[in-house]
mmCIF file of C-alpha atoms in Angstrom:
data_model
loop_
_atom_site.group_PDB
_atom_site.id
_atom_site.type_symbol
_atom_site.label_atom_id
_atom_site.label_comp_id
_atom_site.label_asym_id
_atom_site.label_seq_id
_atom_site.Cartn_x
_atom_site.Cartn_y
_atom_site.Cartn_z
ATOM 1 C CA UNK A 51 8.509 -3.738 -79.544
ATOM 2 C CA UNK A 52 8.474 -0.981 -77.188
ATOM 3 C CA UNK A 53 7.631 2.074 -79.102
ATOM 4 C CA UNK A 54 8.478 5.491 -78.005
ATOM 5 C CA UNK A 55 5.145 6.710 -76.199
ATOM 6 C CA UNK A 56 5.677 4.203 -73.658
ATOM 7 C CA UNK A 57 9.023 5.182 -72.269
ATOM 8 C CA UNK A 58 7.995 7.413 -68.884
ATOM 9 C CA UNK A 59 9.377 10.537 -70.105
ATOM 10 C CA UNK A 60 6.525 10.449 -72.708
ATOM 11 C CA UNK A 61 3.835 9.499 -70.421
ATOM 12 C CA UNK A 62 1.519 13.156 -69.125
ATOM 13 C CA UNK A 63 0.619 12.811 -65.769
ATOM 14 C CA UNK A 64 -2.557 14.580 -65.018
ATOM 15 C CA UNK A 65 -3.625 15.297 -61.434
ATOM 16 C CA UNK A 66 -7.511 14.893 -59.354
ATOM 17 C CA UNK A 67 -8.272 18.088 -59.147
ATOM 18 C CA UNK A 68 -8.304 19.995 -55.921
ATOM 19 C CA UNK A 69 -10.899 19.282 -53.516
ATOM 20 C CA UNK A 70 -12.425 23.882 -53.563
ATOM 21 C CA UNK A 71 -13.029 25.356 -49.825
ATOM 22 C CA UNK A 72 -15.913 26.323 -48.962
ATOM 23 C CA UNK A 73 -15.708 29.992 -47.658
ATOM 24 C CA UNK A 74 -15.811 29.787 -43.542
ATOM 25 C CA UNK A 75 -19.537 30.861 -42.458
ATOM 26 C CA UNK A 76 -19.510 34.236 -40.370
ATOM 27 C CA UNK A 77 -22.624 34.461 -37.549
ATOM 28 C CA UNK A 78 -23.672 37.313 -40.436
ATOM 29 C CA UNK A 79 -24.342 34.239 -42.802
ATOM 30 C CA UNK A 80 -25.557 32.373 -40.311
ATOM 31 C CA UNK A 81 -28.333 35.100 -39.522
ATOM 32 C CA UNK A 82 -29.386 34.918 -42.780
ATOM 33 C CA UNK A 83 -29.013 30.617 -43.608
ATOM 34 C CA UNK A 84 -32.579 31.739 -41.061
ATOM 35 C CA UNK A 85 -33.641 34.154 -43.068
ATOM 36 C CA UNK A 86 -33.459 32.541 -46.057
ATOM 37 C CA UNK A 87 -35.164 29.402 -45.301
ATOM 38 C CA UNK A 88 -37.792 31.107 -43.352
ATOM 39 C CA UNK A 89 -38.369 32.737 -46.411
ATOM 40 C CA UNK A 90 -38.642 29.027 -48.282
ATOM 41 C CA UNK A 91 -35.447 28.612 -49.483
ATOM 42 C CA UNK A 92 -33.661 25.488 -49.426
ATOM 43 C CA UNK A 93 -30.999 24.425 -48.084
ATOM 44 C CA UNK A 94 -28.596 23.956 -51.127
ATOM 45 C CA UNK A 95 -30.729 26.535 -52.766
ATOM 46 C CA UNK A 96 -29.035 29.201 -50.078
ATOM 47 C CA UNK A 97 -25.473 26.909 -50.157
ATOM 48 C CA UNK A 98 -25.505 27.572 -54.142
ATOM 49 C CA UNK A 99 -26.018 31.149 -53.380
ATOM 50 C CA UNK A 100 -23.105 31.617 -50.481
ATOM 51 C CA UNK A 101 -21.152 29.139 -51.894
ATOM 52 C CA UNK A 102 -20.491 26.754 -49.139
ATOM 53 C CA UNK A 103 -21.540 23.563 -48.980
ATOM 54 C CA UNK A 104 -25.007 22.022 -47.847
ATOM 55 C CA UNK A 105 -23.779 20.500 -44.960
ATOM 56 C CA UNK A 106 -22.679 23.705 -43.583
ATOM 57 C CA UNK A 107 -26.258 25.065 -43.743
ATOM 58 C CA UNK A 108 -27.922 21.962 -42.314
ATOM 59 C CA UNK A 109 -25.787 21.971 -38.966
ATOM 60 C CA UNK A 110 -26.511 26.444 -38.621
ATOM 61 C CA UNK A 111 -30.202 25.534 -39.708
ATOM 62 C CA UNK A 112 -30.069 22.532 -37.638
ATOM 63 C CA UNK A 113 -28.554 24.679 -34.027
ATOM 64 C CA UNK A 114 -24.641 22.601 -34.002
ATOM 65 C CA UNK A 115 -22.834 25.852 -35.463
ATOM 66 C CA UNK A 116 -23.684 28.744 -34.027
ATOM 67 C CA UNK A 117 -26.361 27.283 -31.587
ATOM 68 C CA UNK A 118 -27.363 31.173 -29.870
ATOM 69 C CA UNK A 119 -28.366 31.887 -32.311
ATOM 70 C CA UNK A 120 -31.523 29.122 -32.351
ATOM 71 C CA UNK A 121 -32.018 29.695 -28.818
ATOM 72 C CA UNK A 122 -32.861 33.831 -29.359
ATOM 73 C CA UNK A 123 -35.379 32.477 -31.970
ATOM 74 C CA UNK A 124 -33.740 34.407 -34.929
ATOM 75 C CA UNK A 125 -34.556 37.830 -33.312
ATOM 76 C CA UNK A 126 -31.936 39.984 -35.371
#
């Protein structure tokens, strides 16, 4: 006994949600990350403010991205 709802035509495929892409981190954004961190903001707060991944903020603050900002002593 098979019901009509078991046929392939009646099954609804629910797609997985697409991954959100965060905007690319620019040099100006990276400079602001340092300023905001110096002002006492946490990495997750900075990430939420700019809509980027917290990992990107961490990479900037560690100097993995835009290492020249870290080397300059963040004098902007």
